[in-house]
CSV table of C-alpha atoms in Angstrom, one decimal:
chain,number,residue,atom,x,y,z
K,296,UNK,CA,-27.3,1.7,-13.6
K,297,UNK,CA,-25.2,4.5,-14.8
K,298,UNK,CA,-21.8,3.7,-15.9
K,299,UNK,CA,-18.4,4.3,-14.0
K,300,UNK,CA,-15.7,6.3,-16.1
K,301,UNK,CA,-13.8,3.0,-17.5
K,302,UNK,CA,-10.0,2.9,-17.2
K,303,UNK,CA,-8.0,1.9,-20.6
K,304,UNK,CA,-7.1,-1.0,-21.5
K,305,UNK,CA,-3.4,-1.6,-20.8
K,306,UNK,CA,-1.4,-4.0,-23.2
K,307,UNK,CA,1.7,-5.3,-21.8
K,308,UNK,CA,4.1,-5.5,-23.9
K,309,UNK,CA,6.3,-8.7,-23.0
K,310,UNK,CA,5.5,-11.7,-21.6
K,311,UNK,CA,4.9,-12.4,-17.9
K,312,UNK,CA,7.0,-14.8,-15.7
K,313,UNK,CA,5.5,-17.6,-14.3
K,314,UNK,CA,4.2,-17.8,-10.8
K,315,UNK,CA,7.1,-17.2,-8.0
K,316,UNK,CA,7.5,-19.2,-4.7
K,317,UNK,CA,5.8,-16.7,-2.2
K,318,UNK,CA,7.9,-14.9,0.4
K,319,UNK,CA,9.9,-12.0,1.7
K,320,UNK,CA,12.7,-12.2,4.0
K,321,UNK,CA,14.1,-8.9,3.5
K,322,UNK,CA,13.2,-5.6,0.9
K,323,UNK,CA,16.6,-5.8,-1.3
K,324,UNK,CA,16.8,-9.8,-1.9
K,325,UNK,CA,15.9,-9.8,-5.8
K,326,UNK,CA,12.2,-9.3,-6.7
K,327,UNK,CA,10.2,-11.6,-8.5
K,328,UNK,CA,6.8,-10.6,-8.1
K,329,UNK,CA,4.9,-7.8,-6.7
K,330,UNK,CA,1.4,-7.2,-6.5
K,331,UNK,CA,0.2,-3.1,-7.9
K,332,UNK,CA,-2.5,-1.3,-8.4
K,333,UNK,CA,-3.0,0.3,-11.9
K,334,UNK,CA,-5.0,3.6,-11.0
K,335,UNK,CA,-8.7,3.5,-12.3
K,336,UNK,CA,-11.9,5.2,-12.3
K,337,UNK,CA,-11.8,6.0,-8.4
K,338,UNK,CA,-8.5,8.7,-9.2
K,339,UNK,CA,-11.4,10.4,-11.3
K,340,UNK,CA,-13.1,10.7,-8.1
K,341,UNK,CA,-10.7,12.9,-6.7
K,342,UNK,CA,-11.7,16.8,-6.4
K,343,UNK,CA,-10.4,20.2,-5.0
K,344,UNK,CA,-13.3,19.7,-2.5
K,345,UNK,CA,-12.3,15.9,-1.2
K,346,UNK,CA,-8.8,15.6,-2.4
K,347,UNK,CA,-7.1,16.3,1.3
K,348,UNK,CA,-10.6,14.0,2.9
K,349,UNK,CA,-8.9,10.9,0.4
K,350,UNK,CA,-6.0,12.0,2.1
K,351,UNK,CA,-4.1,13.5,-1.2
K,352,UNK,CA,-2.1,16.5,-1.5
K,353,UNK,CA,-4.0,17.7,-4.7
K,354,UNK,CA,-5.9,16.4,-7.6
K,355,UNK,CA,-3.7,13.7,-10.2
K,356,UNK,CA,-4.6,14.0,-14.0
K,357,UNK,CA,-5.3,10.2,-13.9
K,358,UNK,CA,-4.6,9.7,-17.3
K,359,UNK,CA,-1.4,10.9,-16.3
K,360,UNK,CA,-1.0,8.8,-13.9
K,361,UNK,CA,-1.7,5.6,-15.9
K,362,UNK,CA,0.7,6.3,-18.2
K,363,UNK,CA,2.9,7.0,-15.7
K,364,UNK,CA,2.1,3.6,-13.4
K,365,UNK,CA,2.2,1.4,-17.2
K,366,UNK,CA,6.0,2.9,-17.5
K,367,UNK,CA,6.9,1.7,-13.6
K,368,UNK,CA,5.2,-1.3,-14.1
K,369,UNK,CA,7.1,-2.2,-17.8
K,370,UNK,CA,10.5,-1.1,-16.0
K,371,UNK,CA,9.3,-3.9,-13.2
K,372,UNK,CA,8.8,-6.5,-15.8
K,373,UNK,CA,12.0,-5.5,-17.6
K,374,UNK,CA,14.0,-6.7,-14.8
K,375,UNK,CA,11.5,-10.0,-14.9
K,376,UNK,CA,9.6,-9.1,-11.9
K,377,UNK,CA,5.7,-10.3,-12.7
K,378,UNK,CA,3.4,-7.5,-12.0
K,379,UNK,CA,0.1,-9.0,-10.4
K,380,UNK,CA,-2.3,-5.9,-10.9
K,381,UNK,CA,-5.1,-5.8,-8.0
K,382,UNK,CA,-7.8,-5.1,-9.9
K,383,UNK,CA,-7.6,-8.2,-12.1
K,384,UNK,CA,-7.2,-10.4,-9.2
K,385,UNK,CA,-10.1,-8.7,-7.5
K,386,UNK,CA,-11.8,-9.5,-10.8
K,387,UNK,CA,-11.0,-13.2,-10.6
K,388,UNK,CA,-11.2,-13.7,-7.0
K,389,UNK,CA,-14.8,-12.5,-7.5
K,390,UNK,CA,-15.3,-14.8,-10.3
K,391,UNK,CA,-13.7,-17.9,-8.9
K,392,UNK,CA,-15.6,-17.9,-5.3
K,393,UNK,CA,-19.2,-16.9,-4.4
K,394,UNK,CA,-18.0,-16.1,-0.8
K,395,UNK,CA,-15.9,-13.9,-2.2
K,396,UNK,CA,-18.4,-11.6,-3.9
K,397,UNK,CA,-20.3,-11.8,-0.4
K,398,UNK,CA,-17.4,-10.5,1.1
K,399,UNK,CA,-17.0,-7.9,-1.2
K,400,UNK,CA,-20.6,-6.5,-1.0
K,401,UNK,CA,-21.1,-6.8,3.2
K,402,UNK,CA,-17.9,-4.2,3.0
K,403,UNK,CA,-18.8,-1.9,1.1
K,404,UNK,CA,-22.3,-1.8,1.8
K,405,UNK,CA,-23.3,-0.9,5.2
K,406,UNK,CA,-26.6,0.0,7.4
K,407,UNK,CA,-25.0,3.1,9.0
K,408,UNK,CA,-25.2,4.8,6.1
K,409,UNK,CA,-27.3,3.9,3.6
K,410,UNK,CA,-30.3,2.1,6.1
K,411,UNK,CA,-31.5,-1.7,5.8
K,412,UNK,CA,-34.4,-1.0,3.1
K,413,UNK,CA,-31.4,0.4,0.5
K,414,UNK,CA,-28.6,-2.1,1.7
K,415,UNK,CA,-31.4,-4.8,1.0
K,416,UNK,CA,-31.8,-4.0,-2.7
K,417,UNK,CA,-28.5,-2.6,-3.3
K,418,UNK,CA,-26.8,-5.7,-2.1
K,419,UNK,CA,-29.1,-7.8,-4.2
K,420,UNK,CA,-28.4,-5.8,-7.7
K,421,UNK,CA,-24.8,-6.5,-6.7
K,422,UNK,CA,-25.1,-9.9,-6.3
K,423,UNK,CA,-25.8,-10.2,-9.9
K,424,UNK,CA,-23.4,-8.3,-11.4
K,425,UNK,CA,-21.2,-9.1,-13.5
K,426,UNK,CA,-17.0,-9.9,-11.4
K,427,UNK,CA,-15.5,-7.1,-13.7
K,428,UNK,CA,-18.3,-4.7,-13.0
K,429,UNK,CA,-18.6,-5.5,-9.5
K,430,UNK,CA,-14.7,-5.1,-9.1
K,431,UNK,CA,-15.3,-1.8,-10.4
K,432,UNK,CA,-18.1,-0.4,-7.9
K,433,UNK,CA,-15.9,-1.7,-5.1
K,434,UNK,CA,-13.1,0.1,-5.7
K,435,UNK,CA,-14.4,3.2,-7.6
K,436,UNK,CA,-17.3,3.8,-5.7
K,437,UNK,CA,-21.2,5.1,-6.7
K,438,UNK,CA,-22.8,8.3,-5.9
K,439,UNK,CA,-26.5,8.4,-5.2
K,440,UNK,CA,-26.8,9.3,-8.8
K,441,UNK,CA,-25.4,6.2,-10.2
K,442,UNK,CA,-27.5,4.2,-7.8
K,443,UNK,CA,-29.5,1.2,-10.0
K,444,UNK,CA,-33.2,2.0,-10.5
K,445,UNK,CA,-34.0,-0.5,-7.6
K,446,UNK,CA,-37.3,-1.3,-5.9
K,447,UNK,CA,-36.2,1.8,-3.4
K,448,UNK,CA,-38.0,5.1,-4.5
K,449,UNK,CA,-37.5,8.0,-3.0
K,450,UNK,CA,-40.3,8.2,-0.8
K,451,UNK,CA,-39.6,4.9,0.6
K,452,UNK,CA,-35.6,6.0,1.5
K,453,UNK,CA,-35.1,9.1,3.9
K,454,UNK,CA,-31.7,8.1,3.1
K,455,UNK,CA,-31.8,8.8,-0.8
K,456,UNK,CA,-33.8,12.1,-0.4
K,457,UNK,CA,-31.7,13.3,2.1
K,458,UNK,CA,-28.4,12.7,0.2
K,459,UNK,CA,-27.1,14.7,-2.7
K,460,UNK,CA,-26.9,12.9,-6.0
K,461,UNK,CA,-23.1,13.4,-6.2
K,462,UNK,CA,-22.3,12.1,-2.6
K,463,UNK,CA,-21.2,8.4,-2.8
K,464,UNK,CA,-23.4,5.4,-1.7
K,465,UNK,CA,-20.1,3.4,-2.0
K,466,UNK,CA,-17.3,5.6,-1.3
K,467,UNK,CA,-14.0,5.2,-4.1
K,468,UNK,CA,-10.5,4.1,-2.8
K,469,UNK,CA,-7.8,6.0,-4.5
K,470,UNK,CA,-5.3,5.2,-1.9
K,471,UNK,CA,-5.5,1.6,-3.5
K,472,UNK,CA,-2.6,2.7,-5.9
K,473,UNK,CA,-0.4,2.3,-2.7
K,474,UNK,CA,-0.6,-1.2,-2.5
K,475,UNK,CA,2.1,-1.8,0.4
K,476,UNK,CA,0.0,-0.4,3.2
K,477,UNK,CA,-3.0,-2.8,3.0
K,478,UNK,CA,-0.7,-5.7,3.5
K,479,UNK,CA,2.7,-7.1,3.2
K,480,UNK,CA,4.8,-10.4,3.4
K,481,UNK,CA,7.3,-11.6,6.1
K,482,UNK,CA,8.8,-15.3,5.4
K,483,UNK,CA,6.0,-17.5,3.8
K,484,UNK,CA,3.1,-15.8,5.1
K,485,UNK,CA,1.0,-12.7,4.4
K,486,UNK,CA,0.0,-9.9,6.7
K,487,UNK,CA,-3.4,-8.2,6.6
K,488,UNK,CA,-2.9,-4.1,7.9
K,489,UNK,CA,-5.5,-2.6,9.9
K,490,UNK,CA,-5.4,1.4,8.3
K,491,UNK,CA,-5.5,3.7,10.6
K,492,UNK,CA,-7.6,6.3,8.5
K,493,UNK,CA,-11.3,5.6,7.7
K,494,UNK,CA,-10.9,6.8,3.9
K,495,UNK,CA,-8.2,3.8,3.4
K,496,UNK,CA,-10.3,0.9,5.7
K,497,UNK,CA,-12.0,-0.9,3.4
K,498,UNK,CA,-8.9,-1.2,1.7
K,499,UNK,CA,-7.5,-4.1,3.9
K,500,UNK,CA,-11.5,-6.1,3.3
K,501,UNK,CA,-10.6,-6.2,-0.8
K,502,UNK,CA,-6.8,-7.1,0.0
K,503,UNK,CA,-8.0,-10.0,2.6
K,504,UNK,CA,-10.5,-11.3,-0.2
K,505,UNK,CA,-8.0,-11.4,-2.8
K,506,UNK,CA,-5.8,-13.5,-0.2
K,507,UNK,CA,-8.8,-15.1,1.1
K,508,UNK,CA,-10.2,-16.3,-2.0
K,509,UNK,CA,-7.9,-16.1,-5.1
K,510,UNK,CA,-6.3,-19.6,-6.8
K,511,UNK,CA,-2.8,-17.8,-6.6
K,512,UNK,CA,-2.8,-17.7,-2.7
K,513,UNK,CA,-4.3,-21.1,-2.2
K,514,UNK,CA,-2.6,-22.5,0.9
K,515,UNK,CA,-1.5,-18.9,2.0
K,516,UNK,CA,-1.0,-18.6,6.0
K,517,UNK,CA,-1.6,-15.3,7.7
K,518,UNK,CA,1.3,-13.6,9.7
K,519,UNK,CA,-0.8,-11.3,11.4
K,520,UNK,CA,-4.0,-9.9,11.6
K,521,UNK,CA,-5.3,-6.9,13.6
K,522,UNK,CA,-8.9,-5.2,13.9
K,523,UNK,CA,-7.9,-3.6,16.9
K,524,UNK,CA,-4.5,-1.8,16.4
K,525,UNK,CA,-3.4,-0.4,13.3
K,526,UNK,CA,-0.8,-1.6,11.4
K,527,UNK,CA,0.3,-0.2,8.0
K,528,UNK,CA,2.4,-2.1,5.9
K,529,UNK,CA,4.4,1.0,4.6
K,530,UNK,CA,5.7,1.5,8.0
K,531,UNK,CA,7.2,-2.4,8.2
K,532,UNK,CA,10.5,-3.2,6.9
K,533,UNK,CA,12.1,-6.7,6.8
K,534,UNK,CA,15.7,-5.0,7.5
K,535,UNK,CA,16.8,-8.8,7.6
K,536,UNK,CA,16.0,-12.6,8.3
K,537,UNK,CA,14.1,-12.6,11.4
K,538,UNK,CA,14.5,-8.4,11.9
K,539,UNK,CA,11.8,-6.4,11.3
K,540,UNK,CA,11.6,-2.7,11.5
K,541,UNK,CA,8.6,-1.1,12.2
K,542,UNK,CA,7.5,2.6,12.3
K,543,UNK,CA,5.6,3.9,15.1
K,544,UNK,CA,4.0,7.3,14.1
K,545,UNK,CA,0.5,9.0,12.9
K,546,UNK,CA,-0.5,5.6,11.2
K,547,UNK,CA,1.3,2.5,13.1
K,548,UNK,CA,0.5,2.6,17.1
K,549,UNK,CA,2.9,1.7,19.9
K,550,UNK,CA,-0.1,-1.1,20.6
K,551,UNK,CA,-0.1,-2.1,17.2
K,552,UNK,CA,3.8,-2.7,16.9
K,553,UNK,CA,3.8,-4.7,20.4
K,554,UNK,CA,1.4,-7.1,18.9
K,555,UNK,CA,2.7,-7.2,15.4
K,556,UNK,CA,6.3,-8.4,17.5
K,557,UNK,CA,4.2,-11.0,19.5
K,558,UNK,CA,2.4,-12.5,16.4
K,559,UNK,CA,5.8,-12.5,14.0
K,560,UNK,CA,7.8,-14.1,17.5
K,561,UNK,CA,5.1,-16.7,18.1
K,562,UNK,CA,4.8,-18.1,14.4
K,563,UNK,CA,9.2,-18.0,14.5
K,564,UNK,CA,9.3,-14.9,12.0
K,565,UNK,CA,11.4,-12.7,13.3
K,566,UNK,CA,13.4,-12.3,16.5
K,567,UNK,CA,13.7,-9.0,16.8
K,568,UNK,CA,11.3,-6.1,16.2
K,569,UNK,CA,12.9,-3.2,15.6
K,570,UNK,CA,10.5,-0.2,17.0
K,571,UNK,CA,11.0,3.4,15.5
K,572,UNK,CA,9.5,6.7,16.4
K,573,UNK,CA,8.3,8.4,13.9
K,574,UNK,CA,7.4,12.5,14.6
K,575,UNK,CA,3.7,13.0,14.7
K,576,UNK,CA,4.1,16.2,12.6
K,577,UNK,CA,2.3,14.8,9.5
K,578,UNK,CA,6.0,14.8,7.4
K,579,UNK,CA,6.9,11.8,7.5
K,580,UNK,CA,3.1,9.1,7.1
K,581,UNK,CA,5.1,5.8,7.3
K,582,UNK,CA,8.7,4.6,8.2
K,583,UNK,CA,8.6,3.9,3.9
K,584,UNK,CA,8.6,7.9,3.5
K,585,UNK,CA,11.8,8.5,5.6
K,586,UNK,CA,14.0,5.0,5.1
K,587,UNK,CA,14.3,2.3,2.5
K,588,UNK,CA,17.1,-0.1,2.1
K,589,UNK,CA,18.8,0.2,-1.2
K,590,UNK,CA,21.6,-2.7,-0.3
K,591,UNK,CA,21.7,-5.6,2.4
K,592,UNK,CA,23.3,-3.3,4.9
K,593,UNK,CA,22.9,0.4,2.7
K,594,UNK,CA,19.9,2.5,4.2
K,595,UNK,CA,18.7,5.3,2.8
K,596,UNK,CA,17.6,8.0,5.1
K,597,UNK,CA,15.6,11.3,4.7
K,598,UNK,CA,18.4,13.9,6.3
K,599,UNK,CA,15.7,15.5,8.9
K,600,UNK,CA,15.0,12.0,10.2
K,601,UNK,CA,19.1,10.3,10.3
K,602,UNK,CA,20.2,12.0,13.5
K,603,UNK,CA,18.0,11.1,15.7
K,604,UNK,CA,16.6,8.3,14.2
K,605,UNK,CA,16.3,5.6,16.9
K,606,UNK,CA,14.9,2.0,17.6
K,607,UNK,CA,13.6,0.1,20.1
K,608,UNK,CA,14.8,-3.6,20.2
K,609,UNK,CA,11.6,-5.4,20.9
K,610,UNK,CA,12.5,-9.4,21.4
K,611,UNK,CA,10.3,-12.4,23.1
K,612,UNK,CA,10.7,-12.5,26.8
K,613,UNK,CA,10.1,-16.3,26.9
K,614,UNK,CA,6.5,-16.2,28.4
K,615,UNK,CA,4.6,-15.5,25.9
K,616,UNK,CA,5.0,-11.5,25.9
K,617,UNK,CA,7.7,-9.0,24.8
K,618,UNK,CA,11.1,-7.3,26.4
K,619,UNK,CA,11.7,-4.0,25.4
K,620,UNK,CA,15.5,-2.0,25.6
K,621,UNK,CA,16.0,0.9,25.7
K,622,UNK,CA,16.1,3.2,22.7
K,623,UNK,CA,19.3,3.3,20.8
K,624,UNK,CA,21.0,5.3,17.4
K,625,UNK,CA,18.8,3.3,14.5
K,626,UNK,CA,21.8,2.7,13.2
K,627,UNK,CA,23.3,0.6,15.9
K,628,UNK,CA,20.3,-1.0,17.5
K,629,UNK,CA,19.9,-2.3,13.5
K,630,UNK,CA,23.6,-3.4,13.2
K,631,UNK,CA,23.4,-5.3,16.6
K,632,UNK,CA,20.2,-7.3,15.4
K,633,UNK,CA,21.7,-7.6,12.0
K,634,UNK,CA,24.8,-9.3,13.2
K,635,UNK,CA,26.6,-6.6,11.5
K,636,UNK,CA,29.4,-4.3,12.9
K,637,UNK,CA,28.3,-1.3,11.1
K,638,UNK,CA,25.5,-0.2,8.8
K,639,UNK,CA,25.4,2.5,6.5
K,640,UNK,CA,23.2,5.3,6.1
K,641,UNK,CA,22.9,7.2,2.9
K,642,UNK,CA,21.3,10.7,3.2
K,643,UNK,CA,20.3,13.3,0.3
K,644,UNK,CA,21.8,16.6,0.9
K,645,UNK,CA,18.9,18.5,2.4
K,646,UNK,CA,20.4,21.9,1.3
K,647,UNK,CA,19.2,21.6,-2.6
K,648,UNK,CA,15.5,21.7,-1.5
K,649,UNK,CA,15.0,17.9,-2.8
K,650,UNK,CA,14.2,16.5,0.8
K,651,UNK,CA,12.8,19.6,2.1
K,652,UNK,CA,10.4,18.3,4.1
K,653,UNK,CA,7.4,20.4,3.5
K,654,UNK,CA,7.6,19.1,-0.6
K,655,UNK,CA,6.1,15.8,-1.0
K,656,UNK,CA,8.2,14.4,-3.5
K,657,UNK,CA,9.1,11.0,-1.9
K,658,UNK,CA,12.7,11.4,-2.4
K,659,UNK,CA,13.6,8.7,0.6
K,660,UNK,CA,11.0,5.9,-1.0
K,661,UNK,CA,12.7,4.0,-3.0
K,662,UNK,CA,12.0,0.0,-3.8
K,663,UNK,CA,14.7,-2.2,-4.5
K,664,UNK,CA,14.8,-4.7,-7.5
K,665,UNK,CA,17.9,-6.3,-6.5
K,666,UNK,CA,20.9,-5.7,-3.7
K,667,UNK,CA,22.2,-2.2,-4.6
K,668,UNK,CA,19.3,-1.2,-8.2
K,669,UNK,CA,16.4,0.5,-7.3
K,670,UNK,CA,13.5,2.3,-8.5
K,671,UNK,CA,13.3,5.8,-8.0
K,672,UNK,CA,11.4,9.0,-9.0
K,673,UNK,CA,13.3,10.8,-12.0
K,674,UNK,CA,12.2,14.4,-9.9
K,675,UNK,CA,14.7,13.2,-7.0
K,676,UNK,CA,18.0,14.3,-9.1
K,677,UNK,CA,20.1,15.3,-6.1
K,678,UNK,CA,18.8,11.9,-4.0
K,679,UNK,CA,19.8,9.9,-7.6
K,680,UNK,CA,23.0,11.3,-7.7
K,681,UNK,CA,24.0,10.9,-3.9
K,682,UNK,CA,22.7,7.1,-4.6
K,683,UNK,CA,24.8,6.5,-7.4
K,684,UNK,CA,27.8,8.0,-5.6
K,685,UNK,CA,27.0,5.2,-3.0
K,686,UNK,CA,27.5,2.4,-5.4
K,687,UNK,CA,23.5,2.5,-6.3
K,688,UNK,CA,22.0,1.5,-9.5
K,689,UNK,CA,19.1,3.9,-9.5
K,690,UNK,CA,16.1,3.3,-12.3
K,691,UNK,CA,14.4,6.2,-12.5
K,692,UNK,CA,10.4,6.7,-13.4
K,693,UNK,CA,7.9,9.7,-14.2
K,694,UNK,CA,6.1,10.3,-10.9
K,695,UNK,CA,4.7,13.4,-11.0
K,696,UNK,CA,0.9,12.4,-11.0
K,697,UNK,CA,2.0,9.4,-8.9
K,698,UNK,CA,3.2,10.6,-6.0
K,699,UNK,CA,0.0,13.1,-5.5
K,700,UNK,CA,-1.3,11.1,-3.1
K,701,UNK,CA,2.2,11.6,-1.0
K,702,UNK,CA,3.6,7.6,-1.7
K,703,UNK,CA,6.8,6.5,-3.6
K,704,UNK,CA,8.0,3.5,-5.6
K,705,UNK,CA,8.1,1.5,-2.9
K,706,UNK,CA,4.6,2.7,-1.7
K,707,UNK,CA,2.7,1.4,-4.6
K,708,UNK,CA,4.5,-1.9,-4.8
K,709,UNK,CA,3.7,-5.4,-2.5
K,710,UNK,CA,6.4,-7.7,-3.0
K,711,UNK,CA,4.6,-11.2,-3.0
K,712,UNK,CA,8.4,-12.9,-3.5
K,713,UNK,CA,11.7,-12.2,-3.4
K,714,UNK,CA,14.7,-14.2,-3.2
K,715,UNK,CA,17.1,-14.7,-0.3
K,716,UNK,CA,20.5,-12.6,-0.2
C-alpha cells in the first residue's frame, strides 16, 4: 500500500522518570506525568481547502510544529514531568492486546462510508499490519489512493469509483495534538469525553483503547463515560478536591455537565460541580481558552470573559439527582466551594491587542507545572508580564505553529498524575 509521510524520529535527550501513581485532584498540584501527542503525518493532511473542516484556523508547517512540540515537551521533562506520547502507546496498546487492534479497526472503518464489500477487505489488510503501521493509518488517515491493492476492484466498489483518489477512506485526526479534550483525570480514575464535533470523534475510540488496553493503565477505573452528551475535557477544571468546574458552551452541553456532576457525585469525586456559561460566539471553544489556574487559589482570566463570568453550584440533592443555585460572580460561587474567603483573578490587559479576542493566540491557556510556574506561549508578552507581576513563574515556549489549530499549553497536555497541594 502506499506509504504515509513518516514523522521523525525524536530523541529525547534525558532520561524519563519512572511510572507516577495515577491521579489529579486539582490542575496546579505538581505534575508528574502527562500524556501528549507529538504531531505526525495527519498535520500534513491539513489544506487551505479542509483546514477550517479539521476545525483549524490555517494550515501549520508541521515540521514546525514538531520542533516546536519536542521544545514543550523537553521543558516538561526538565521539570521531571514524564511525557507519555500517544502515539507510542497507541503503538503498544496495539501490540500488547489483539482486542485492541479490533477496536482500533471497527472505529475507523465503517459501512456508512466505504460499504460492506470494502470494510470486508480493508479491515482484513489491517488486521495484519504491522502495531506501528497500523497506529499510523489510524491516526493519519488514507485517501482512496493509498488504499492497499485488495481483492476490491473498481468495478466491484461503487464506492471506490465514485470517490476521488485524494478523499480519505480513513479520515486523519490532527486535533489529536490537543490531548486534554479526549479525556482527563479527576481523583484515581479517568474520564472518556464524548467530542462534540464529528472531525474530533474518533478521537475519544483511540484514547479509550489506550486506557482500555495498555499495561500502564491496568486496573484503571472510569469516572465517566458519555455517548450521549458531550463532554470535552478542555472545558473541565479540577479548581480543587472535590470541586470541579466545568464549561458549558459550543462543545460541553448543559446535559452533558448535569450528568458529568451525577457520575463524579455518585463515585465520591467531587461535591460540587461548578457550571459556567460559556458565550456561544465561537471565541472562547472550551472553559481552558478563557481560565486556567496558575496557583491554588490564582485564576487567570481572559479580560472579555472576568466580569461576567459566573457559575452554577451544581451539588447532590440526596436522591440520586442534582440541586442547582442560582448563578453567582465565578469568583465567589468558586471561593464558597473552595472553602476560601476570596480568590483571585489575574487578567491580561486587553488594551495591547494580546487578548483581543478575535486573534487566536491562546493567551488565557496556560498549564501549570507546579503551584504558581507555568507553561506559557513566548507570543503572550503582555499576559507573561502581568503573570509575573502576580507572583507567577512563567516558562515560556515557541507556539506559533502550535496553536494553529486554536489550543494552548494546557490544551495539548493530559495530566495522568499530579501531586496533592
Amino acid at each position: 500500500m502506499a506509504r504515509t509521510p513518516e514523522s521523525p524520529t525524536h530523541t529525547e535527550s534525558r532520561a524519563q522518570p519512572g511510572p507516577s501513581v495515577l491521579g489529579c485532584t486539582t490542575e496546579v498540584g505538581r505534575l508528574r506525568a502527562v500524556i501528549m501527542h507529538r504531531p505526525g503525518p495527519e498535520l500534513a493532511r491539513l489544506t487551505t481547502a479542509n483546514d477550517a473542516e479539521y476545525l483549524f484556523a490555517r494550515v501549520p508547517d508541521p515540521a514546525r510544529a514538531r520542533d516546536e512540540h519536542d521544545a514543550f515537551a523537553d521543558a516538561l521533562r526538565a521539570r521531571g514531568v514524564e511525557v507519555a506520547l500517544l502515539g507510542d502507546l497507541l503503538t503498544e496498546a496495539i501490540e500488547h492486546s489483539g482486542a485492541a487492534r479490533i477496536q482500533g479497526i471497527s472505529a475507523a472503518v465503517g459501512v456508512r462510508r466505504l460499504g460492506p464489500h470494502l470494510v470486508d477487505e480493508l479491515s482484513r489488510h489491517l488486521r495484519a499490519m504491522p502495531a506501528a503501521d497500523l497506529a499510523r493509518v489510524l491516526t493519519a488517515g488514507i485517501t482512496f489512493d493509498e488504499l492497499p491493492d485488495i481483492n476490491v476492484s473498481t468495478s466491484s466498489s461503487l464506492v471506490r469509483q465514485m470517490h476521488r483518489g485524494d478523499e480519505f477512506a480513513i479520515e486523519p485526526l490532527p486535533n489529536l495534538l490537543y490531548s486534554r479534550d479526549s479525556s482527563f483525570w479527576v481523583g484515581a480514575r479517568f474520564a472518556i469525553s464524548s467530542l462534540a464535533r464529528r472531525a474530533r470523534a474518533r478521537e475519544a475510540s483511540l484514547v479509550d483503547l489506550i486506557y482500555a488496553h495498555h499495561p500502564r493503565f491496568l486496573g484503571a477505573r472510569r469516572a465517566y463515560e458519555s455517548r450521549v452528551a458531550p463532554v470535552e475535557g478542555g472545558d473541565v477544571l479540577l479548581v480543587a478536591p472535590g470541586v470541579v468546574a466545568v464549561g458549558v458552551g459550543e462543545r460541553t452541553t448543559p446535559a452533558g455537565a448535569e450528568a458529568l456532576a451525577q457520575s463524579l457525585f455518585a463515585d465520591e469525586l467531587a461535591h460540587t460541580v461548578l457550571a459556567i456559561p460559556i458565550d456561544r460566539t465561537g471565541v472562547f471553544m472550551h472553559l481552558g481558552t478563557m481560565c486556567t489556574m496558575v496557583d491554588a487559589e490564582k485564576f487567570l482570566v481572559h479580560p472579555v470573559m472576568a466580569e461576567g463570568m459566573s457559575a452554577f453550584a451544581v451539588r447532590a440533592d440526596g436522591a440520586g439527582g442534582v440541586s442547582v443555585s442560582p448563578a453567582r460572580p465565578f469568583a465567589d460561587a468558586a471561593a464558597e466551594a473552595m472553602g476560601r474567603d476570596s480568590i483571585t483573578l489575574i487578567e491580561p490587559d486587553l488594551a495591547t491587542g494580546v487578548a483581543d479576542p478575535g486573534r487566536w493566540n491562546d493567551s488565557s491557556n496556560t498549564l501549570a507545572v507546579e503551584p504558581g510556574v507555568v507553561v506559557s506561549y513566548r507570543h503572550n508578552s503582555d499576559t507573561n508580564r502581568r503573570l509575573r507581576e502576580s507572583g507567577i513563574e512563567v516558562i515560556e515556549i515557541d507556539g506559533s505553529e502550535l496553536d494553529a489549530g486554536r489550543g494552548g499549553p494546557r490544551c495539548m497536555a493530559c495530566p495522568l498524575a499530579r501531586d496533592e497541594i
